[in-house]
mmCIF file of C-alpha atoms in Angstrom:
data_model
loop_
_atom_site.group_PDB
_atom_site.id
_atom_site.type_symbol
_atom_site.label_atom_id
_atom_site.label_comp_id
_atom_site.label_asym_id
_atom_site.label_seq_id
_atom_site.Cartn_x
_atom_site.Cartn_y
_atom_site.Cartn_z
ATOM 1 C CA MET A 247 76.587 15.663 30.677
ATOM 2 C CA LEU A 248 78.236 14.277 33.803
ATOM 3 C CA LYS A 249 79.862 16.172 36.602
ATOM 4 C CA LYS A 250 82.783 14.757 38.516
ATOM 5 C CA HIS A 251 82.003 16.855 41.500
ATOM 6 C CA LEU A 252 78.628 16.671 42.885
ATOM 7 C CA LEU A 253 75.982 19.186 42.443
ATOM 8 C CA GLY A 254 77.748 22.311 41.276
ATOM 9 C CA GLY A 255 75.271 23.221 38.590
ATOM 10 C CA ALA A 256 73.868 19.741 38.312
ATOM 11 C CA ILE A 257 70.241 18.885 38.383
ATOM 12 C CA VAL A 258 69.901 16.231 40.988
ATOM 13 C CA ALA A 259 67.292 14.048 42.335
ATOM 14 C CA ALA A 260 68.167 13.778 45.759
ATOM 15 C CA LEU A 261 67.341 10.572 45.627
ATOM 16 C CA SER A 262 63.916 10.174 46.686
ATOM 17 C CA LEU A 263 64.202 6.793 47.767
ATOM 18 C CA SER A 264 61.879 4.087 47.959
ATOM 19 C CA ALA A 265 61.290 1.085 46.018
ATOM 20 C CA HIS A 266 58.000 -0.639 46.401
ATOM 21 C CA ALA A 267 55.258 -0.778 48.918
ATOM 22 C CA GLU A 268 57.761 -2.385 51.179
ATOM 23 C CA PHE A 269 60.070 0.589 50.934
ATOM 24 C CA GLU A 270 57.806 3.584 50.775
ATOM 25 C CA TYR A 271 60.415 5.851 52.289
ATOM 26 C CA ARG A 272 62.253 8.090 49.913
ATOM 27 C CA VAL A 273 65.200 10.160 49.944
ATOM 28 C CA PRO A 274 66.809 11.580 47.993
ATOM 29 C CA MET A 275 67.848 10.536 45.677
ATOM 30 C CA GLY A 276 69.284 10.652 45.142
ATOM 31 C CA MET A 277 70.144 10.842 45.008
ATOM 32 C CA ASP A 278 74.055 12.063 44.097
ATOM 33 C CA PHE A 279 75.416 13.845 43.872
ATOM 34 C CA ASP A 280 77.998 13.075 41.347
ATOM 35 C CA VAL A 281 75.042 12.152 39.880
ATOM 36 C CA SER A 282 74.192 12.359 36.539
ATOM 37 C CA SER A 283 72.401 15.195 35.202
ATOM 38 C CA ALA A 284 73.697 18.623 34.548
ATOM 39 C CA LEU A 285 72.151 21.681 33.009
ATOM 40 C CA GLU A 286 73.730 22.459 29.692
ATOM 41 C CA SER A 287 71.126 24.999 28.618
ATOM 42 C CA ALA A 288 69.961 26.801 31.703
ATOM 43 C CA PRO A 289 66.361 28.012 31.374
ATOM 44 C CA GLN A 290 66.324 31.689 32.217
ATOM 45 C CA ASP A 291 68.544 31.925 35.306
ATOM 46 C CA LEU A 292 67.715 28.436 36.574
ATOM 47 C CA ASN A 293 70.868 26.584 37.592
ATOM 48 C CA SER A 294 69.699 23.343 39.179
ATOM 49 C CA ILE A 295 66.784 21.320 40.526
ATOM 50 C CA SER A 296 66.844 18.718 43.288
ATOM 51 C CA CYS A 297 63.853 16.701 44.462
ATOM 52 C CA ALA A 298 63.020 14.238 47.219
ATOM 53 C CA ASP A 299 59.869 12.185 47.770
ATOM 54 C CA SER A 300 57.461 15.110 47.874
ATOM 55 C CA HIS A 301 59.350 18.402 47.747
ATOM 56 C CA CYS A 302 61.807 20.112 45.421
ATOM 57 C CA TYR A 303 64.421 22.831 45.413
ATOM 58 C CA ALA A 304 65.690 24.928 42.532
ATOM 59 C CA LEU A 305 68.561 27.349 42.284
ATOM 60 C CA LYS A 306 67.465 30.429 40.424
ATOM 61 C CA GLY A 307 69.152 33.791 40.402
ATOM 62 C CA GLY A 308 71.547 32.591 43.088
ATOM 63 C CA THR A 309 68.851 31.776 45.661
ATOM 64 C CA ILE A 310 66.919 28.642 46.616
ATOM 65 C CA TRP A 311 63.329 28.229 45.447
ATOM 66 C CA SER A 312 61.083 25.458 46.808
ATOM 67 C CA VAL A 313 57.749 23.681 46.326
ATOM 68 C CA GLY A 314 55.748 20.760 47.739
ATOM 69 C CA SER A 315 55.400 19.109 51.128
ATOM 70 C CA ASN A 316 56.406 21.202 54.136
ATOM 71 C CA ALA A 317 55.452 19.197 57.245
ATOM 72 C CA TYR A 318 58.875 19.786 58.819
ATOM 73 C CA GLY A 319 59.545 23.229 57.376
ATOM 74 C CA GLU A 320 61.734 21.672 54.684
ATOM 75 C CA LEU A 321 60.738 24.289 52.122
ATOM 76 C CA GLY A 322 62.565 26.962 54.090
ATOM 77 C CA ARG A 323 59.721 29.397 53.541
ATOM 78 C CA GLU A 324 58.864 29.652 57.249
ATOM 79 C CA GLY A 325 56.020 27.693 58.793
ATOM 80 C CA THR A 326 54.941 24.172 57.879
ATOM 81 C CA THR A 327 52.262 24.711 55.242
ATOM 82 C CA SER A 328 52.740 22.826 51.996
ATOM 83 C CA GLN A 329 53.131 24.986 48.918
ATOM 84 C CA TYR A 330 51.788 24.023 45.492
ATOM 85 C CA THR A 331 53.639 26.688 43.528
ATOM 86 C CA TRP A 332 57.307 27.596 43.476
ATOM 87 C CA GLY A 333 58.434 30.347 45.844
ATOM 88 C CA ASN A 334 61.728 32.078 46.591
ATOM 89 C CA THR A 335 63.189 31.343 50.033
ATOM 90 C CA GLY A 336 65.696 34.170 49.672
ATOM 91 C CA GLN A 337 68.492 31.833 50.824
ATOM 92 C CA PRO A 338 71.632 32.295 48.712
ATOM 93 C CA ALA A 339 73.403 29.088 47.709
ATOM 94 C CA ASP A 340 75.860 27.552 45.283
ATOM 95 C CA SER A 341 74.176 24.132 45.253
ATOM 96 C CA VAL A 342 71.214 22.431 46.911
ATOM 97 C CA VAL A 343 70.010 18.861 47.459
ATOM 98 C CA ALA A 344 66.761 17.462 48.859
ATOM 99 C CA GLY A 345 66.477 14.623 51.389
ATOM 100 C CA ASN A 346 63.482 13.002 53.062
ATOM 101 C CA ASN A 347 61.708 16.023 54.612
ATOM 102 C CA TYR A 348 64.922 18.034 54.819
ATOM 103 C CA GLY A 349 67.562 19.644 52.641
ATOM 104 C CA TYR A 350 71.209 20.686 52.384
ATOM 105 C CA ALA A 351 72.771 23.597 50.569
ATOM 106 C CA LEU A 352 76.294 24.864 50.042
ATOM 107 C CA HIS A 353 76.842 28.553 50.741
ATOM 108 C CA ASN A 354 80.186 30.277 51.261
ATOM 109 C CA GLY A 355 81.890 26.899 51.515
ATOM 110 C CA THR A 356 79.819 25.387 54.333
ATOM 111 C CA VAL A 357 76.774 23.106 54.561
ATOM 112 C CA TRP A 358 73.452 24.729 55.413
ATOM 113 C CA SER A 359 70.385 22.685 56.406
ATOM 114 C CA VAL A 360 66.623 22.958 56.813
ATOM 115 C CA GLY A 361 63.675 20.765 57.802
ATOM 116 C CA SER A 362 63.450 17.478 59.693
ATOM 117 C CA ASN A 363 66.125 16.585 62.221
ATOM 118 C CA THR A 364 64.661 13.270 63.379
ATOM 119 C CA TYR A 365 68.017 11.491 63.332
ATOM 120 C CA GLY A 366 70.255 14.515 63.723
ATOM 121 C CA MET A 367 70.903 14.798 59.998
ATOM 122 C CA ALA A 368 70.418 18.580 60.099
ATOM 123 C CA GLY A 369 73.739 18.787 61.913
ATOM 124 C CA ARG A 370 72.587 21.794 63.935
ATOM 125 C CA SER A 371 69.921 23.060 66.323
ATOM 126 C CA GLY A 372 67.745 26.168 66.241
ATOM 127 C CA ASP A 373 64.872 27.106 63.944
ATOM 128 C CA LEU A 374 64.755 24.382 61.304
ATOM 129 C CA THR A 375 62.004 26.009 59.234
ATOM 130 C CA VAL A 376 64.606 28.409 57.836
ATOM 131 C CA TRP A 377 68.009 27.623 56.386
ATOM 132 C CA GLY A 378 70.853 27.656 58.907
ATOM 133 C CA ASP A 379 74.613 27.176 58.764
ATOM 134 C CA THR A 380 75.944 23.889 60.188
ATOM 135 C CA GLY A 381 79.514 25.158 60.059
ATOM 136 C CA GLN A 382 80.646 22.027 58.205
ATOM 137 C CA PRO A 383 83.044 22.932 55.373
ATOM 138 C CA ALA A 384 82.336 21.091 52.107
ATOM 139 C CA THR A 385 82.724 21.159 48.361
ATOM 140 C CA ALA A 386 79.908 18.677 47.614
ATOM 141 C CA ILE A 387 76.855 17.278 49.399
ATOM 142 C CA ALA A 388 74.456 14.335 49.149
ATOM 143 C CA ALA A 389 71.237 13.655 51.074
ATOM 144 C CA GLY A 390 69.865 10.202 51.807
ATOM 145 C CA ASP A 391 66.713 9.176 53.629
ATOM 146 C CA HIS A 392 67.891 10.401 57.027
ATOM 147 C CA HIS A 393 71.631 10.657 56.494
ATOM 148 C CA GLY A 394 73.973 12.981 54.664
ATOM 149 C CA TYR A 395 77.413 12.986 53.050
ATOM 150 C CA ALA A 396 79.767 15.849 52.339
ATOM 151 C CA LEU A 397 83.133 16.055 50.632
ATOM 152 C CA HIS A 398 85.775 18.015 52.523
ATOM 153 C CA ASN A 399 89.517 17.934 51.904
ATOM 154 C CA GLY A 400 89.025 14.976 49.591
ATOM 155 C CA THR A 401 87.304 12.642 52.062
ATOM 156 C CA ILE A 402 83.690 11.789 52.881
ATOM 157 C CA TRP A 403 82.115 13.251 55.997
ATOM 158 C CA SER A 404 78.737 11.943 57.242
ATOM 159 C CA VAL A 405 75.918 12.650 59.691
ATOM 160 C CA GLY A 406 72.510 11.308 60.731
ATOM 161 C CA ARG A 407 70.877 7.913 60.877
ATOM 162 C CA ASN A 408 73.243 4.953 60.985
ATOM 163 C CA THR A 409 71.038 1.893 61.537
ATOM 164 C CA LYS A 410 72.694 -0.019 58.711
ATOM 165 C CA GLY A 411 76.160 1.478 59.031
ATOM 166 C CA GLN A 412 75.460 3.888 56.176
ATOM 167 C CA LEU A 413 77.568 6.641 57.728
ATOM 168 C CA GLY A 414 80.730 4.604 57.233
ATOM 169 C CA ARG A 415 82.006 5.645 60.651
ATOM 170 C CA ALA A 416 82.063 2.142 62.159
ATOM 171 C CA GLY A 417 79.177 0.759 64.200
ATOM 172 C CA THR A 418 75.505 1.638 63.868
ATOM 173 C CA THR A 419 75.144 4.578 66.261
ATOM 174 C CA THR A 420 73.296 7.599 64.927
ATOM 175 C CA GLN A 421 75.485 10.715 64.750
ATOM 176 C CA THR A 422 74.215 14.273 65.173
ATOM 177 C CA THR A 423 77.470 15.981 64.226
ATOM 178 C CA TRP A 424 79.458 15.683 61.025
ATOM 179 C CA GLY A 425 82.436 13.336 61.214
ATOM 180 C CA ASP A 426 85.217 12.305 58.851
ATOM 181 C CA THR A 427 84.966 8.724 57.551
ATOM 182 C CA GLY A 428 88.484 8.892 56.136
ATOM 183 C CA GLN A 429 87.226 7.534 52.824
ATOM 184 C CA PRO A 430 88.707 9.443 49.867
ATOM 185 C CA ALA A 431 86.301 10.200 47.018
ATOM 186 C CA SER A 432 85.753 12.417 44.016
ATOM 187 C CA SER A 433 81.944 12.183 44.113
ATOM 188 C CA ILE A 434 79.175 10.834 46.351
ATOM 189 C CA ALA A 435 75.599 9.566 46.121
ATOM 190 C CA ALA A 436 73.155 8.756 48.923
ATOM 191 C CA GLY A 437 70.343 6.214 48.798
ATOM 192 C CA TYR A 438 67.703 5.064 51.284
ATOM 193 C CA GLN A 439 70.132 3.689 53.868
ATOM 194 C CA HIS A 440 73.204 3.191 51.709
ATOM 195 C CA GLY A 441 75.721 5.243 49.784
ATOM 196 C CA TYR A 442 77.988 5.207 46.739
ATOM 197 C CA ALA A 443 81.225 7.013 46.039
ATOM 198 C CA LEU A 444 83.628 7.247 43.148
ATOM 199 C CA HIS A 445 87.294 6.869 43.996
ATOM 200 C CA ASN A 446 90.085 6.251 41.496
ATOM 201 C CA GLY A 447 87.519 5.447 38.827
ATOM 202 C CA THR A 448 85.660 2.679 40.674
ATOM 203 C CA ILE A 449 82.455 2.552 42.735
ATOM 204 C CA TRP A 450 82.667 2.189 46.491
ATOM 205 C CA SER A 451 79.597 1.442 48.630
ATOM 206 C CA VAL A 452 78.427 1.292 52.265
ATOM 207 C CA GLY A 453 75.339 0.550 54.378
ATOM 208 C CA TYR A 454 72.143 -1.389 53.777
ATOM 209 C CA ASN A 455 72.365 -4.282 51.329
ATOM 210 C CA HIS A 456 69.164 -6.324 51.627
ATOM 211 C CA ALA A 457 68.563 -6.214 47.860
ATOM 212 C CA GLY A 458 72.205 -6.357 46.820
ATOM 213 C CA GLN A 459 72.305 -2.613 46.175
ATOM 214 C CA LEU A 460 75.917 -2.353 47.348
ATOM 215 C CA GLY A 461 77.021 -4.338 44.309
ATOM 216 C CA LEU A 462 79.207 -6.750 46.275
ATOM 217 C CA SER A 463 77.575 -10.015 45.102
ATOM 218 C CA ASP A 464 76.006 -10.680 48.507
ATOM 219 C CA LEU A 465 73.290 -9.327 50.821
ATOM 220 C CA SER A 466 75.420 -8.377 53.836
ATOM 221 C CA ASP A 467 75.361 -4.814 55.155
ATOM 222 C CA ARG A 468 78.664 -2.924 55.375
ATOM 223 C CA GLN A 469 79.671 -0.428 58.068
ATOM 224 C CA ALA A 470 82.768 0.743 56.209
ATOM 225 C CA TRP A 471 83.253 1.795 52.590
ATOM 226 C CA VAL A 472 84.138 -1.143 50.313
ATOM 227 C CA ASN A 473 85.465 -1.120 46.751
ATOM 228 C CA THR A 474 83.030 -2.909 44.419
ATOM 229 C CA GLY A 475 85.638 -3.042 41.645
ATOM 230 C CA GLN A 476 83.067 -1.677 39.193
ATOM 231 C CA PRO A 477 84.559 1.064 37.000
ATOM 232 C CA ALA A 478 82.336 4.060 36.325
ATOM 233 C CA THR A 479 82.364 7.664 35.235
ATOM 234 C CA ALA A 480 79.146 8.655 37.052
ATOM 235 C CA ILE A 481 76.858 7.278 39.743
ATOM 236 C CA THR A 482 73.365 7.941 41.025
ATOM 237 C CA SER A 483 71.227 6.213 43.627
ATOM 238 C CA GLY A 484 67.569 5.405 43.663
ATOM 239 C CA SER A 485 65.886 4.119 46.781
ATOM 240 C CA ASN A 486 67.447 0.686 47.053
ATOM 241 C CA PHE A 487 69.121 0.480 43.671
ATOM 242 C CA GLY A 488 71.799 2.273 41.724
ATOM 243 C CA TYR A 489 72.745 3.350 38.215
ATOM 244 C CA ALA A 490 76.207 4.032 36.865
ATOM 245 C CA LEU A 491 77.632 5.116 33.538
ATOM 246 C CA PHE A 492 80.496 3.125 32.100
ATOM 247 C CA SER A 493 81.698 3.052 28.496
ATOM 248 C CA GLY A 494 78.650 5.076 27.443
ATOM 249 C CA THR A 495 75.948 2.711 28.720
ATOM 250 C CA VAL A 496 73.827 2.427 31.868
ATOM 251 C CA TRP A 497 74.821 -0.169 34.440
ATOM 252 C CA SER A 498 72.509 -1.097 37.335
ATOM 253 C CA VAL A 499 72.309 -3.001 40.620
ATOM 254 C CA GLY A 500 69.987 -3.726 43.558
ATOM 255 C CA PHE A 501 66.227 -3.776 44.011
ATOM 256 C CA ASN A 502 64.259 -4.502 40.848
ATOM 257 C CA GLY A 503 60.622 -4.922 41.878
ATOM 258 C CA SER A 504 59.342 -2.738 39.051
ATOM 259 C CA GLY A 505 61.931 -3.725 36.475
ATOM 260 C CA GLN A 506 63.866 -0.508 37.003
ATOM 261 C CA LEU A 507 67.241 -2.194 36.564
ATOM 262 C CA GLY A 508 66.552 -2.839 32.882
ATOM 263 C CA ARG A 509 68.257 -6.213 32.929
ATOM 264 C CA GLY A 510 65.214 -8.345 32.184
ATOM 265 C CA GLY A 511 62.459 -9.371 34.612
ATOM 266 C CA THR A 512 62.084 -8.136 38.173
ATOM 267 C CA ALA A 513 64.697 -10.157 40.056
ATOM 268 C CA ASN A 514 67.043 -8.231 42.329
ATOM 269 C CA GLN A 515 70.685 -8.081 41.275
ATOM 270 C CA SER A 516 73.614 -8.032 43.724
ATOM 271 C CA SER A 517 76.326 -7.278 41.181
ATOM 272 C CA TRP A 518 76.617 -4.465 38.687
ATOM 273 C CA GLY A 519 75.508 -5.356 35.163
ATOM 274 C CA ASP A 520 75.313 -3.610 31.799
ATOM 275 C CA THR A 521 71.793 -2.785 30.635
ATOM 276 C CA GLY A 522 73.036 -1.966 27.143
ATOM 277 C CA GLN A 523 71.145 1.350 27.237
ATOM 278 C CA PRO A 524 73.275 4.150 25.761
ATOM 279 C CA ALA A 525 73.143 7.367 27.783
ATOM 280 C CA SER A 526 74.931 10.618 28.455
ATOM 281 C CA SER A 527 73.317 11.080 31.895
ATOM 282 C CA ILE A 528 71.186 9.088 34.321
ATOM 283 C CA ASN A 529 68.991 9.619 37.370
ATOM 284 C CA GLY A 530 67.091 7.291 39.714
ATOM 285 C CA GLY A 531 63.887 7.877 41.653
ATOM 286 C CA SER A 532 62.015 5.672 44.073
ATOM 287 C CA ALA A 533 61.581 2.784 41.630
ATOM 288 C CA HIS A 534 61.994 4.398 38.233
ATOM 289 C CA GLY A 535 64.791 5.921 36.223
ATOM 290 C CA TYR A 536 65.528 8.427 33.474
ATOM 291 C CA ALA A 537 68.366 8.521 30.986
ATOM 292 C CA LEU A 538 69.329 11.034 28.323
ATOM 293 C CA HIS A 539 70.175 9.565 24.936
ATOM 294 C CA ASN A 540 70.434 11.487 21.658
ATOM 295 C CA GLY A 541 68.699 14.454 23.265
ATOM 296 C CA THR A 542 65.538 12.692 24.456
ATOM 297 C CA VAL A 543 64.391 11.255 27.776
ATOM 298 C CA TRP A 544 64.319 7.476 28.100
ATOM 299 C CA SER A 545 62.514 5.968 31.114
ATOM 300 C CA ILE A 546 62.028 2.680 32.934
ATOM 301 C CA GLY A 547 60.469 1.092 36.005
ATOM 302 C CA ARG A 548 57.479 1.899 38.141
ATOM 303 C CA ASN A 549 54.748 3.900 36.443
ATOM 304 C CA VAL A 550 51.731 3.871 38.763
ATOM 305 C CA LYS A 551 51.557 7.683 38.664
ATOM 306 C CA GLY A 552 52.530 8.084 35.017
ATOM 307 C CA GLN A 553 56.045 9.116 36.046
ATOM 308 C CA LEU A 554 57.637 7.442 33.035
ATOM 309 C CA GLY A 555 55.977 9.899 30.661
ATOM 310 C CA ARG A 556 55.280 7.044 28.239
ATOM 311 C CA ALA A 557 51.455 7.148 28.395
ATOM 312 C CA GLY A 558 49.439 4.941 30.722
ATOM 313 C CA THR A 559 50.435 3.655 34.143
ATOM 314 C CA THR A 560 51.949 0.241 33.352
ATOM 315 C CA ASP A 561 55.372 -0.543 34.781
ATOM 316 C CA GLN A 562 58.109 -0.984 32.188
ATOM 317 C CA SER A 563 61.091 -3.325 32.575
ATOM 318 C CA SER A 564 62.936 -2.117 29.500
ATOM 319 C CA TRP A 565 64.162 1.355 28.626
ATOM 320 C CA GLY A 566 61.848 3.241 26.277
ATOM 321 C CA ASP A 567 62.081 6.571 24.473
ATOM 322 C CA THR A 568 59.497 9.088 25.683
ATOM 323 C CA GLY A 569 60.180 11.261 22.664
ATOM 324 C CA GLN A 570 60.516 14.222 25.023
ATOM 325 C CA LEU A 571 63.437 16.498 24.177
ATOM 326 C CA ALA A 572 65.553 17.430 27.173
ATOM 327 C CA ASP A 573 68.955 18.605 28.264
ATOM 328 C CA SER A 574 68.705 17.612 31.947
ATOM 329 C CA ILE A 575 66.752 15.097 34.041
ATOM 330 C CA VAL A 576 65.624 14.563 37.632
ATOM 331 C CA ALA A 577 63.865 11.415 38.889
ATOM 332 C CA ALA A 578 62.448 11.510 42.425
ATOM 333 C CA GLY A 579 59.778 9.688 44.428
ATOM 334 C CA GLN A 580 57.179 8.810 41.804
ATOM 335 C CA TYR A 581 57.659 11.881 39.652
ATOM 336 C CA GLY A 582 60.277 13.819 37.751
ATOM 337 C CA TYR A 583 61.512 17.117 36.346
ATOM 338 C CA ILE A 584 63.389 17.875 33.142
ATOM 339 C CA THR A 585 64.592 20.957 31.335
ATOM 340 C CA ASN A 586 64.408 21.516 27.609
ATOM 341 C CA GLY A 587 66.120 24.703 26.568
ATOM 342 C CA SER A 588 64.214 27.509 28.290
ATOM 343 C CA GLU A 589 61.434 25.221 29.532
ATOM 344 C CA THR A 590 61.084 23.311 32.810
ATOM 345 C CA LEU A 591 58.662 20.372 32.739
ATOM 346 C CA SER A 592 57.387 17.926 35.382
ATOM 347 C CA VAL A 593 55.471 14.636 35.368
ATOM 348 C CA GLY A 594 53.936 12.013 37.683
ATOM 349 C CA HIS A 595 52.827 12.048 41.306
ATOM 350 C CA ASN A 596 51.623 15.361 42.710
ATOM 351 C CA SER A 597 49.800 14.712 45.994
ATOM 352 C CA ASN A 598 51.770 17.447 47.763
ATOM 353 C CA GLY A 599 51.842 19.898 44.883
ATOM 354 C CA GLN A 600 55.480 19.063 44.165
ATOM 355 C CA LEU A 601 54.991 19.374 40.412
ATOM 356 C CA GLY A 602 54.464 23.093 40.922
ATOM 357 C CA PHE A 603 51.172 23.599 39.069
ATOM 358 C CA GLY A 604 49.186 25.026 41.983
ATOM 359 C CA ASP A 605 47.145 21.834 42.387
ATOM 360 C CA THR A 606 47.532 18.199 43.470
ATOM 361 C CA ALA A 607 46.553 16.433 40.248
ATOM 362 C CA ASP A 608 48.999 13.885 38.842
ATOM 363 C CA ARG A 609 50.366 14.390 35.325
ATOM 364 C CA GLY A 610 50.940 11.516 32.898
ATOM 365 C CA ASN A 611 52.884 13.585 30.391
ATOM 366 C CA PHE A 612 55.770 16.000 30.764
ATOM 367 C CA THR A 613 54.088 19.384 31.207
ATOM 368 C CA ALA A 614 55.663 22.846 31.284
ATOM 369 C CA VAL A 615 55.750 24.508 34.704
ATOM 370 C CA THR A 616 56.796 28.019 35.717
ATOM 371 C CA ILE A 617 59.329 28.619 38.479
ATOM 372 C CA SER A 618 58.475 32.165 39.509
ATOM 373 C CA GLU A 619 56.339 34.072 41.969
#
């Protein structure tokens, strides 16, 4: 199920974003934040999950829960000690998204932030180990590696790192306060140092383009939003690649070092192309992806930590059915979360306890986890 407005009730991978050894920084994830996956059958009172490279947030009972790495206080549980089991931060929210060592939430119509502020992406000062109000009004949010997007009055606002022009505010100067890009949009997705938006039914893109991830048939960065001309009904960003849904199948673009684009081989692609994979929702992690088709999880790409849930640790360059029933999906870093009715399950990399099992052992199969104290 696909939402046309970011996050409200969607499970999102805030794009954890990295691609290969060369790009071992993750964001999101990503990622969207129109993205792709929404909870149709909410387990207990769980409303959404969002994960970055090594930490996750969940909305449960109207408050934010968190787990995983906490070096910058990104868990919002005070202090900087990593947590291997889910805990309630007590912060009320309507939606939440995870970035690289930080997070955003929507509460009472404004953006709240927590965690790292290395490039000013928190949009505020003060104690960053607890959630705080930035004062920025918004109806949707997306978190990239060190930059953020928000929708307000129908246009994209941005903040944070701008090395590749990913803020869409002209130039490459980092910005520590939210500013209006003037770009109209109905949904947004943030990648490593790039972004996607949907506007009038087509994908727009901005920022870093070394692997062709902007979908403009070249490798030139863009400092302003550009229309790719690619029609879509949903978008999501991995590290340096993207997925879209159009006419019921997955389309892809960008970095392809682990075969995550599903278009044959591992060559990067600078224009959007149809993978032929049917899907009702999609989500991209660092270099792997999940899709929902006929009620089961399909996966592709990097598998060094077993994140594909297809047994073994061999990368896969074609979509394959895991056989795992699900109604929502989240791909992040080198791991993932899904829900199946009343169950929440996780798989893959777990070095910071982000899978929520109380340990740091990786999991090669989707395994049920409890989000409670």
